[in-house]
Short mmCIF file of C-alpha atoms and ligand atoms in Angstrom, two decimals:
data_model
loop_
_atom_site.label_atom_id
_atom_site.label_comp_id
_atom_site.label_asym_id
_atom_site.label_seq_id
_atom_site.Cartn_x
_atom_site.Cartn_y
_atom_site.Cartn_z
CA MET Z 23 101.79 55.41 88.39
CA ILE Z 24 105.15 56.25 86.82
CA ASN Z 25 104.54 59.67 85.29
CA PHE Z 26 105.92 60.60 81.91
CA LEU Z 27 107.46 63.74 83.41
CA ASP Z 28 106.91 64.95 86.96
CA LEU Z 29 107.42 68.72 86.84
CA LYS Z 30 106.56 69.13 90.49
CA SER Z 31 109.29 66.74 91.49
CA ILE Z 32 111.79 68.38 89.11
CA ASN Z 33 111.11 71.93 90.34
CA SER Z 34 110.81 71.01 94.01
CA GLN Z 35 114.51 70.06 93.98
CA TYR Z 36 115.24 73.78 93.59
CA ALA Z 37 112.21 75.14 95.49
CA ALA Z 38 114.16 77.16 98.05
CA GLU Z 39 116.29 78.90 95.42
CA LEU Z 40 113.33 79.46 93.09
CA LYS Z 41 111.28 81.04 95.88
CA GLU Z 42 114.17 83.23 96.91
CA ALA Z 43 114.65 84.41 93.31
CA CYS Z 44 110.93 85.05 92.94
CA ALA Z 45 110.87 87.10 96.15
CA ARG Z 46 113.87 89.09 94.91
CA VAL Z 47 111.97 90.06 91.75
CA ILE Z 48 108.79 90.92 93.67
CA ASP Z 49 110.78 93.15 96.01
CA SER Z 50 112.68 94.82 93.16
CA GLY Z 51 109.57 96.51 91.78
CA TRP Z 52 110.89 95.96 88.21
CA TYR Z 53 109.19 93.22 86.16
CA ILE Z 54 110.00 93.57 82.46
CA MET Z 55 113.38 94.07 80.70
CA GLY Z 56 115.58 94.41 83.74
CA GLU Z 57 118.62 92.89 85.42
CA GLU Z 58 117.21 89.37 85.69
CA LEU Z 59 116.76 89.19 81.93
CA SER Z 60 120.29 90.51 81.29
CA LYS Z 61 121.72 88.02 83.76
CA PHE Z 62 119.92 85.06 82.20
CA GLU Z 63 120.88 86.19 78.69
CA ASN Z 64 124.54 86.37 79.74
CA ASP Z 65 124.38 83.03 81.53
CA PHE Z 66 122.76 81.30 78.59
CA SER Z 67 125.28 82.81 76.14
CA SER Z 68 128.11 81.40 78.28
CA PHE Z 69 126.39 78.03 78.47
CA CYS Z 70 125.97 77.81 74.68
CA GLU Z 71 129.25 79.61 73.94
CA VAL Z 72 127.52 82.13 71.71
CA LYS Z 73 127.76 85.93 71.51
CA HIS Z 74 124.12 86.95 71.97
CA THR Z 75 121.07 85.52 73.72
CA LEU Z 76 117.78 87.40 73.41
CA GLY Z 77 115.00 86.30 75.74
CA VAL Z 78 111.53 86.19 74.18
CA ALA Z 79 108.06 85.03 75.20
CA ASN Z 80 108.22 81.43 73.92
CA GLY Z 81 109.92 79.09 71.46
CA LEU Z 82 107.52 79.72 68.60
CA ASP Z 83 108.11 83.48 68.82
CA ALA Z 84 111.86 82.85 68.87
CA LEU Z 85 111.66 81.13 65.48
CA ILE Z 86 109.14 83.65 64.08
CA LEU Z 87 111.39 86.56 65.10
CA ILE Z 88 114.49 85.08 63.46
CA PHE Z 89 112.78 84.78 60.07
CA ARG Z 90 111.16 88.18 60.56
CA ALA Z 91 114.53 89.80 61.28
CA LEU Z 92 116.10 88.21 58.21
CA LYS Z 93 113.25 89.69 56.17
CA GLU Z 94 113.69 93.14 57.73
CA LEU Z 95 117.37 92.97 56.76
CA GLY Z 96 116.39 92.13 53.17
CA LYS Z 97 118.02 88.70 53.38
CA LEU Z 98 114.75 86.79 52.88
CA GLN Z 99 111.72 87.70 50.74
CA ASP Z 100 108.09 86.54 50.65
CA GLY Z 101 107.85 83.14 48.98
CA ASP Z 102 111.44 82.04 49.62
CA GLU Z 103 111.67 78.33 50.34
CA VAL Z 104 112.78 76.96 53.71
CA ILE Z 105 113.62 73.26 53.97
CA VAL Z 106 112.52 71.54 57.20
CA GLN Z 107 111.91 67.90 58.14
CA ALA Z 108 108.26 66.89 57.69
CA ASN Z 109 108.09 65.06 61.03
CA THR Z 110 108.82 68.14 63.14
CA TYR Z 111 106.54 69.69 65.74
CA ILE Z 112 104.14 72.11 64.05
CA ALA Z 113 105.77 75.21 65.59
CA SER Z 114 108.74 74.91 63.20
CA VAL Z 115 106.39 75.10 60.22
CA LEU Z 116 104.24 77.85 61.76
CA ALA Z 117 107.32 80.08 62.07
CA ILE Z 118 107.94 79.73 58.32
CA THR Z 119 104.38 80.34 57.16
CA ALA Z 120 103.83 83.19 59.65
CA ASN Z 121 106.49 85.06 57.64
CA ASN Z 122 104.99 84.33 54.19
CA LEU Z 123 107.87 81.97 53.46
CA THR Z 124 107.27 78.58 51.87
CA PRO Z 125 107.93 75.45 53.93
CA VAL Z 126 109.45 72.62 51.91
CA LEU Z 127 108.72 69.52 53.97
CA VAL Z 128 111.23 66.75 53.37
CA GLU Z 129 111.42 63.20 54.66
CA PRO Z 130 113.84 62.81 57.59
CA ASP Z 131 116.65 60.31 57.93
CA PRO Z 132 114.63 57.18 58.84
CA LEU Z 133 117.10 56.25 61.62
CA THR Z 134 117.55 59.55 63.47
CA PHE Z 135 114.36 61.38 62.37
CA ASN Z 136 116.56 64.44 61.76
CA LEU Z 137 117.42 66.09 58.44
CA SER Z 138 119.48 64.02 56.03
CA PRO Z 139 122.03 66.10 54.06
CA ASP Z 140 121.39 64.02 50.91
CA ILE Z 141 117.63 64.53 51.05
CA VAL Z 142 118.11 68.26 51.71
CA ARG Z 143 120.45 68.51 48.70
CA SER Z 144 117.86 66.92 46.42
CA ALA Z 145 115.17 69.37 47.65
CA ILE Z 146 117.18 72.52 46.89
CA THR Z 147 115.73 74.73 44.11
CA SER Z 148 116.53 78.24 42.86
CA LYS Z 149 114.01 79.54 45.45
CA THR Z 150 115.60 77.78 48.43
CA LYS Z 151 117.03 80.34 50.84
CA ALA Z 152 117.19 78.60 54.21
CA ILE Z 153 117.35 75.28 56.05
CA LEU Z 154 115.66 74.79 59.43
CA PRO Z 155 117.17 71.73 61.12
CA VAL Z 156 115.10 70.67 64.12
CA HIS Z 157 117.25 68.78 66.64
CA LEU Z 158 114.42 66.41 67.38
CA TYR Z 159 114.14 64.55 70.71
CA GLY Z 160 117.46 66.08 71.83
CA GLN Z 161 119.78 64.71 69.14
CA LEU Z 162 121.79 67.28 67.21
CA SER Z 163 121.25 67.25 63.43
CA PRO Z 164 124.28 66.42 61.23
CA MET Z 165 125.41 70.05 61.48
CA PRO Z 166 128.90 69.84 59.92
CA GLN Z 167 127.41 68.37 56.72
CA LEU Z 168 124.41 70.72 56.70
CA MET Z 169 126.69 73.74 57.16
CA GLU Z 170 128.79 72.63 54.18
CA LEU Z 171 125.69 72.28 52.08
CA ALA Z 172 124.48 75.72 53.17
CA GLU Z 173 127.85 77.18 52.21
CA GLU Z 174 127.75 75.51 48.80
CA PHE Z 175 124.26 76.84 47.97
CA ASP Z 176 124.45 80.11 49.94
CA LEU Z 177 121.60 79.25 52.33
CA PHE Z 178 120.84 80.47 55.83
CA VAL Z 179 120.73 77.84 58.56
CA ILE Z 180 118.32 78.48 61.42
CA GLU Z 181 118.35 75.86 64.19
CA ASP Z 182 115.24 74.80 66.07
CA CYS Z 183 116.85 73.99 69.43
CA ALA Z 184 113.61 73.66 71.41
CA GLN Z 185 114.52 70.07 72.35
CA ALA Z 186 118.30 70.24 72.38
CA HIS Z 187 119.64 72.52 75.15
CA GLY Z 188 123.30 71.64 75.58
CA ALA Z 189 123.63 68.98 72.87
CA HIS Z 190 126.99 69.26 71.08
CA ILE Z 191 129.23 67.75 68.43
CA ASN Z 192 132.93 67.89 69.42
CA GLY Z 193 132.08 70.59 71.95
CA LYS Z 194 130.21 72.86 69.53
CA ARG Z 195 126.77 73.31 71.00
CA ALA Z 196 123.28 73.45 69.59
CA GLY Z 197 122.45 77.09 68.97
CA THR Z 198 125.88 78.09 67.64
CA TRP Z 199 125.97 76.57 64.14
CA GLY Z 200 123.50 78.58 62.07
CA ILE Z 201 122.92 82.33 61.66
CA ALA Z 202 120.51 82.14 64.61
CA SER Z 203 118.69 79.57 66.71
CA GLY Z 204 115.40 79.37 68.56
CA PHE Z 205 115.08 77.83 72.03
CA SER Z 206 111.94 77.05 74.02
CA PHE Z 207 111.85 77.01 77.81
CA TYR Z 208 108.32 75.62 78.00
CA PRO Z 209 108.06 73.91 81.42
CA GLY Z 210 108.51 70.40 80.00
CA LYS Z 211 111.64 71.18 77.97
CA ASN Z 212 115.11 70.18 79.22
CA LEU Z 213 115.56 73.73 80.52
CA GLY Z 214 112.04 74.65 81.58
CA ALA Z 215 110.68 77.86 83.04
CA LEU Z 216 107.64 77.99 85.32
CA GLY Z 217 105.54 79.33 82.49
CA ASP Z 218 106.15 80.19 78.84
CA ALA Z 219 109.60 81.40 77.83
CA GLY Z 220 112.01 81.24 74.90
CA ALA Z 221 115.23 82.70 73.51
CA ILE Z 222 117.19 83.34 70.35
CA THR Z 223 120.93 82.78 70.18
CA THR Z 224 123.15 84.28 67.48
CA ASN Z 225 126.71 85.38 66.81
CA ASP Z 226 125.49 88.03 64.34
CA ASP Z 227 125.49 91.55 65.85
CA GLU Z 228 123.25 93.11 63.22
CA LEU Z 229 120.63 90.37 63.49
CA ALA Z 230 120.69 90.57 67.30
CA GLU Z 231 120.02 94.30 67.13
CA VAL Z 232 117.03 93.90 64.83
CA ILE Z 233 115.56 91.09 66.97
CA CYS Z 234 116.08 93.18 70.09
CA ALA Z 235 113.82 95.84 68.60
CA LEU Z 236 111.33 93.41 67.04
CA ARG Z 237 110.61 91.68 70.36
CA ASN Z 238 109.77 95.06 71.90
CA TYR Z 239 107.25 96.65 69.49
CA GLY Z 240 109.98 97.27 66.92
CA SER Z 241 111.55 99.83 69.18
CA HIS Z 242 115.07 100.47 70.49
CA LYS Z 243 113.98 103.64 72.21
CA LYS Z 244 110.69 104.06 74.01
CA TYR Z 245 107.95 105.45 71.75
CA GLU Z 246 110.17 105.38 68.64
CA ASN Z 247 109.33 102.48 66.35
CA ILE Z 248 111.48 101.43 63.42
CA TYR Z 249 109.64 98.14 62.70
CA THR Z 250 106.06 96.98 63.14
CA GLY Z 251 107.26 94.64 65.88
CA MET Z 252 105.72 92.30 68.43
CA ASN Z 253 105.41 92.21 72.18
CA SER Z 254 107.44 89.08 72.86
CA ARG Z 255 109.54 89.68 75.94
CA LEU Z 256 110.91 87.33 78.57
CA ASP Z 257 109.80 88.70 81.93
CA GLU Z 258 111.93 89.14 85.05
CA ILE Z 259 110.31 86.34 87.05
CA GLN Z 260 110.80 83.71 84.34
CA SER Z 261 114.35 84.98 83.69
CA ALA Z 262 115.14 84.55 87.40
CA MET Z 263 113.64 81.03 87.42
CA LEU Z 264 115.69 80.11 84.35
CA SER Z 265 118.96 81.42 85.85
CA VAL Z 266 118.41 79.12 88.83
CA LYS Z 267 117.56 76.09 86.71
CA LEU Z 268 120.37 76.64 84.19
CA LYS Z 269 122.92 75.94 86.96
CA TYR Z 270 121.57 72.40 87.24
CA LEU Z 271 121.02 71.67 83.56
CA ASN Z 272 124.30 69.79 83.05
CA ASN Z 273 123.52 67.52 86.00
CA GLU Z 274 120.02 66.87 84.71
CA THR Z 275 121.40 66.06 81.26
CA ILE Z 276 123.86 63.57 82.77
CA ARG Z 277 120.95 61.90 84.58
CA ARG Z 278 118.88 61.83 81.36
CA GLN Z 279 121.85 60.25 79.54
CA SER Z 280 122.21 57.63 82.26
CA ILE Z 281 118.51 56.67 82.10
CA ALA Z 282 118.65 56.53 78.30
CA GLY Z 283 121.79 54.37 78.56
CA GLN Z 284 119.95 51.89 80.80
CA TYR Z 285 117.06 51.76 78.32
CA LEU Z 286 119.41 51.27 75.35
CA ASP Z 287 121.38 48.51 77.07
CA ASN Z 288 118.47 46.60 78.53
CA ILE Z 289 115.31 46.94 76.45
CA LYS Z 290 115.34 43.79 74.35
CA ASN Z 291 112.13 42.97 72.54
CA PRO Z 292 111.89 42.16 68.81
CA LEU Z 293 108.61 44.12 68.65
CA ILE Z 294 110.33 47.32 69.79
CA THR Z 295 112.83 49.46 67.86
CA LEU Z 296 115.15 51.59 69.99
CA PRO Z 297 116.32 55.10 69.05
CA HIS Z 298 119.43 55.41 66.92
CA VAL Z 299 122.25 57.36 68.59
CA LEU Z 300 124.93 58.85 66.34
CA CYS Z 301 127.22 60.36 68.95
CA LYS Z 302 126.62 60.22 72.68
CA SER Z 303 127.45 63.86 73.48
CA ALA Z 304 125.17 65.02 70.64
CA HIS Z 305 122.13 63.69 72.49
CA VAL Z 306 120.54 65.34 75.53
CA TRP Z 307 117.50 63.02 75.55
CA HIS Z 308 114.58 65.42 75.68
CA LEU Z 309 112.51 62.37 74.74
CA PHE Z 310 113.20 58.64 74.58
CA VAL Z 311 111.20 57.56 71.55
CA ILE Z 312 110.73 53.90 70.69
CA GLN Z 313 108.91 52.50 67.68
CA CYS Z 314 106.41 49.65 67.60
CA ASP Z 315 104.03 48.49 64.87
CA GLU Z 316 101.55 47.49 67.58
CA ARG Z 317 101.76 50.87 69.27
CA SER Z 318 98.24 51.04 70.68
CA LEU Z 319 98.60 47.60 72.25
CA LEU Z 320 101.98 48.58 73.69
CA GLN Z 321 100.61 51.82 75.10
CA ALA Z 322 97.68 49.94 76.69
CA TRP Z 323 100.12 47.38 78.16
CA LEU Z 324 102.20 50.15 79.71
CA GLN Z 325 99.06 51.81 81.06
CA GLN Z 326 97.93 48.51 82.66
CA ASN Z 327 101.30 48.41 84.36
CA ASP Z 328 100.95 52.00 85.64
CA ILE Z 329 103.43 53.52 83.20
CA GLN Z 330 102.44 56.68 81.37
CA SER Z 331 103.59 57.08 77.75
CA LEU Z 332 102.92 59.79 75.14
CA ILE Z 333 103.01 60.11 71.36
CA HIS Z 334 105.28 62.79 69.86
CA TYR Z 335 103.48 63.47 67.58
CA PRO Z 336 100.25 61.75 66.47
CA ILE Z 337 99.60 63.90 63.34
CA PRO Z 338 102.34 65.35 61.10
CA PRO Z 339 102.04 69.03 60.07
CA HIS Z 340 101.16 68.14 56.45
CA LYS Z 341 98.12 66.17 57.66
CA GLN Z 342 96.76 68.98 59.84
CA LYS Z 343 93.57 70.83 58.89
CA ALA Z 344 95.47 74.08 59.36
CA TYR Z 345 97.68 73.13 56.39
CA ALA Z 346 95.03 71.99 53.89
CA GLU Z 347 97.35 73.05 51.05
CA LEU Z 348 99.91 70.47 52.24
CA ASN Z 349 97.44 67.62 52.85
CA SER Z 350 98.12 66.00 49.46
CA LEU Z 351 101.87 65.59 50.09
CA ILE Z 352 102.94 61.96 50.20
CA LEU Z 353 105.61 61.39 52.82
CA PRO Z 354 105.65 57.69 53.78
CA VAL Z 355 108.69 57.79 56.08
CA THR Z 356 107.17 60.65 58.05
CA GLU Z 357 103.74 59.05 58.18
CA ARG Z 358 105.21 55.80 59.41
CA ILE Z 359 107.05 57.64 62.17
CA HIS Z 360 103.79 59.22 63.33
CA ASP Z 361 102.06 55.82 63.26
CA THR Z 362 104.68 53.95 65.28
CA VAL Z 363 106.43 56.27 67.76
CA LEU Z 364 105.90 56.12 71.50
CA SER Z 365 107.75 58.18 74.12
CA ILE Z 366 108.45 56.42 77.40
CA PRO Z 367 109.14 58.22 80.70
CA LEU Z 368 112.44 60.11 80.83
CA ASP Z 369 112.51 62.31 83.86
CA PRO Z 370 115.76 63.24 85.60
CA THR Z 371 114.07 62.67 88.99
CA MET Z 372 113.01 59.08 88.17
CA LYS Z 373 114.24 56.36 90.49
CA ASP Z 374 116.40 53.55 89.11
CA SER Z 375 113.70 51.14 90.30
CA ASP Z 376 111.20 52.92 88.00
CA VAL Z 377 113.62 52.61 85.10
CA ALA Z 378 114.03 48.89 85.85
CA LYS Z 379 110.25 48.41 86.01
CA ILE Z 380 109.78 50.12 82.64
CA ILE Z 381 112.50 47.96 81.06
CA HIS Z 382 110.97 44.80 82.54
CA THR Z 383 107.46 45.76 81.37
CA LEU Z 384 108.64 46.52 77.83
CA ASN Z 385 110.60 43.26 77.64
CA ASN Z 386 107.48 41.32 78.66
CA PHE Z 387 105.28 42.88 75.98
CA SER Z 388 103.92 40.41 73.45
CA VAL Z 389 101.01 40.31 71.00
C1 LIG A 8 108.37 73.11 72.04
C2 LIG A 8 108.79 73.28 70.64
C3 LIG A 8 108.67 74.51 69.97
C4 LIG A 8 107.86 75.67 70.48
O1 LIG A 8 108.16 76.11 71.73
P1 LIG A 8 107.06 76.88 72.62
O2 LIG A 8 107.86 77.48 73.70
O3 LIG A 8 106.09 75.84 73.09
O4 LIG A 8 106.42 77.90 71.73
C5 LIG A 8 109.22 74.64 68.70
N1 LIG A 8 109.85 73.61 68.12
C6 LIG A 8 109.94 72.40 68.70
C7 LIG A 8 110.68 71.31 67.99
C8 LIG A 8 109.43 72.20 69.98
O5 LIG A 8 109.55 70.99 70.56
#
């Protein structure tokens, strides 16, 4: 079986270093908010070329805390509208509604599945206060255009970078464009911890200070609380794991780009639509997502040939029971994406022979 993503094989490449780092933390006797966290935060800030990184418990909390901090600073109010693409993973929408803000779900660009500046412009109302571009599948959103739009209408831009560690346009990385950005280090993400983990990046000192308190019970000083905060901290063990894995992220991204390049050059089947790449460096290939009208047949064909594939995502947020109030929205581009997408294996530890087998199997698919 060719696995979709073999985490054991990915992490075993670094097993000796990971075990050494883990032992160092165990022996230190200090497990929360210590040197390992500070080191990872500094390392990740250098990697992104951003002023502040704040480690938190997971990617959803990262996004929740950014909106929460903007509210604490009086920059957002209950009911303000936040524009986000309707085909995102549900966490992006949860972060908006968890803060009593209103998600405005818009159709994505049908080629890239990311926000389209023209569609965003037409969704702006007097209540719009923020845009949440989700760099889906690892491709950076059209950030120069979205930043111009935000400037014109005085909107905050918050990036959902959970799938886009290291993606850049002309050297400017994901996580440095908006007022703040949320990253996830869920094990299957391009930079994955060995458990749940996340971070916020920002160049804004004031926002960083508020988030720093909010993630720790709303406190800067033990037992003194200025906000009704959360417990959302990135622990020392996960920080140490992430510092090890960050050193190899660029290499893994290069491998992902090479596998994606082989797919793009060699998958040739009129029944299959390949992903649309705007700019090679802007894509870090968290997922390689193809489209096929006969998706269930294609998935069964891959399965018969011992190739695992997954659907990201089968149900859009506006069709979820949790969002009954959004169920009546009509978003045909988004719904078609959810009906046709299929993610094929993209694992930096895959062998070239596996890549060749997947290409061959896809090219031989017929109905
Ligand atoms: C993974 C993901 C998140 C949430 O991250 P967690 O660490 O799982 O909470 C948010 N947004 C997107 C687009 C994601 O893919």
